[in-house]
PDB file of N, CA and C in Angstrom:
ATOM      1  N   UNK Q  11      -4.615  16.137  -5.366  1.00 72.00           N
ATOM      2  CA  UNK Q  11      -3.484  16.780  -4.684  1.00 72.00           C
ATOM      3  C   UNK Q  11      -2.313  15.819  -4.535  1.00 72.00           C
ATOM      4  N   UNK Q  12      -1.152  16.322  -4.235  1.00 80.00           N
ATOM      5  CA  UNK Q  12       0.034  15.451  -4.128  1.00 80.00           C
ATOM      6  C   UNK Q  12      -0.083  14.544  -2.901  1.00 80.00           C
ATOM      7  N   UNK Q  13      -0.628  15.092  -1.826  1.00 83.00           N
ATOM      8  CA  UNK Q  13      -0.756  14.268  -0.616  1.00 83.00           C
ATOM      9  C   UNK Q  13      -1.604  13.036  -0.895  1.00 83.00           C
ATOM     10  N   UNK Q  14      -2.678  13.238  -1.664  1.00 86.00           N
ATOM     11  CA  UNK Q  14      -3.575  12.124  -1.991  1.00 86.00           C
ATOM     12  C   UNK Q  14      -2.813  11.070  -2.783  1.00 86.00           C
ATOM     13  N   UNK Q  15      -2.007  11.532  -3.734  1.00 88.00           N
ATOM     14  CA  UNK Q  15      -1.248  10.582  -4.560  1.00 88.00           C
ATOM     15  C   UNK Q  15      -0.259   9.808  -3.692  1.00 88.00           C
ATOM     16  N   UNK Q  16       0.447  10.530  -2.828  1.00 91.00           N
ATOM     17  CA  UNK Q  16       1.436   9.870  -1.955  1.00 91.00           C
ATOM     18  C   UNK Q  16       0.740   8.879  -1.033  1.00 91.00           C
ATOM     19  N   UNK Q  17      -0.419   9.272  -0.502  1.00 92.00           N
ATOM     20  CA  UNK Q  17      -1.169   8.395   0.407  1.00 92.00           C
ATOM     21  C   UNK Q  17      -1.615   7.146  -0.345  1.00 92.00           C
ATOM     22  N   UNK Q  18      -2.042   7.333  -1.597  1.00 93.00           N
ATOM     23  CA  UNK Q  18      -2.498   6.191  -2.392  1.00 93.00           C
ATOM     24  C   UNK Q  18      -1.347   5.214  -2.604  1.00 93.00           C
ATOM     25  N   UNK Q  19      -0.182   5.746  -2.930  1.00 94.00           N
ATOM     26  CA  UNK Q  19       0.983   4.890  -3.168  1.00 94.00           C
ATOM     27  C   UNK Q  19       1.356   4.150  -1.885  1.00 94.00           C
ATOM     28  N   UNK Q  20       1.358   4.876  -0.769  1.00 94.00           N
ATOM     29  CA  UNK Q  20       1.704   4.268   0.522  1.00 94.00           C
ATOM     30  C   UNK Q  20       0.709   3.170   0.871  1.00 94.00           C
ATOM     31  N   UNK Q  21      -0.568   3.450   0.608  1.00 95.00           N
ATOM     32  CA  UNK Q  21      -1.608   2.467   0.921  1.00 95.00           C
ATOM     33  C   UNK Q  21      -1.412   1.223   0.050  1.00 95.00           C
ATOM     34  N   UNK Q  22      -1.134   1.414  -1.229  1.00 96.00           N
ATOM     35  CA  UNK Q  22      -0.939   0.286  -2.139  1.00 96.00           C
ATOM     36  C   UNK Q  22       0.240  -0.557  -1.663  1.00 96.00           C
ATOM     37  N   UNK Q  23       1.312   0.099  -1.245  1.00 96.00           N
ATOM     38  CA  UNK Q  23       2.496  -0.628  -0.770  1.00 96.00           C
ATOM     39  C   UNK Q  23       2.152  -1.419   0.487  1.00 96.00           C
ATOM     40  N   UNK Q  24       1.404  -0.789   1.395  1.00 96.00           N
ATOM     41  CA  UNK Q  24       1.024  -1.455   2.644  1.00 96.00           C
ATOM     42  C   UNK Q  24       0.181  -2.691   2.345  1.00 96.00           C
ATOM     43  N   UNK Q  25      -0.774  -2.547   1.435  1.00 95.00           N
ATOM     44  CA  UNK Q  25      -1.648  -3.667   1.066  1.00 95.00           C
ATOM     45  C   UNK Q  25      -0.821  -4.789   0.443  1.00 95.00           C
ATOM     46  N   UNK Q  26       0.119  -4.422  -0.427  1.00 96.00           N
ATOM     47  CA  UNK Q  26       0.951  -5.428  -1.088  1.00 96.00           C
ATOM     48  C   UNK Q  26       1.776  -6.186  -0.048  1.00 96.00           C
ATOM     49  N   UNK Q  27       2.367  -5.472   0.884  1.00 96.00           N
ATOM     50  CA  UNK Q  27       3.163  -6.115   1.936  1.00 96.00           C
ATOM     51  C   UNK Q  27       2.285  -7.026   2.779  1.00 96.00           C
ATOM     52  N   UNK Q  28       1.096  -6.540   3.133  1.00 95.00           N
ATOM     53  CA  UNK Q  28       0.166  -7.339   3.940  1.00 95.00           C
ATOM     54  C   UNK Q  28      -0.188  -8.626   3.199  1.00 95.00           C
ATOM     55  N   UNK Q  29      -0.429  -8.518   1.898  1.00 94.00           N
ATOM     56  CA  UNK Q  29      -0.781  -9.696   1.103  1.00 94.00           C
ATOM     57  C   UNK Q  29       0.369 -10.705   1.131  1.00 94.00           C
ATOM     58  N   UNK Q  30       1.584 -10.215   0.974  1.00 95.00           N
ATOM     59  CA  UNK Q  30       2.749 -11.114   0.980  1.00 95.00           C
ATOM     60  C   UNK Q  30       2.884 -11.809   2.332  1.00 95.00           C
ATOM     61  N   UNK Q  31       2.615 -11.065   3.399  1.00 95.00           N
ATOM     62  CA  UNK Q  31       2.735 -11.644   4.745  1.00 95.00           C
ATOM     63  C   UNK Q  31       1.621 -12.652   5.013  1.00 95.00           C
ATOM     64  N   UNK Q  32       0.400 -12.288   4.615  1.00 92.00           N
ATOM     65  CA  UNK Q  32      -0.738 -13.173   4.904  1.00 92.00           C
ATOM     66  C   UNK Q  32      -0.756 -14.404   3.997  1.00 92.00           C
ATOM     67  N   UNK Q  33      -0.292 -14.237   2.757  1.00 86.00           N
ATOM     68  CA  UNK Q  33      -0.296 -15.401   1.859  1.00 86.00           C
ATOM     69  C   UNK Q  33       0.672 -16.463   2.375  1.00 86.00           C
ATOM     70  N   UNK Q  34       0.273 -17.722   2.314  1.00 74.00           N
ATOM     71  CA  UNK Q  34       1.117 -18.816   2.817  1.00 74.00           C
ATOM     72  C   UNK Q  34       2.353 -19.051   1.950  1.00 74.00           C
TER      73      UNK Q  34
END
């Protein structure tokens, strides 16, 4: 479904941002 796709993209973005913040 579209919601699933949007959620996946949002989750990927959140993870990427978290990685950038946590990485030294």
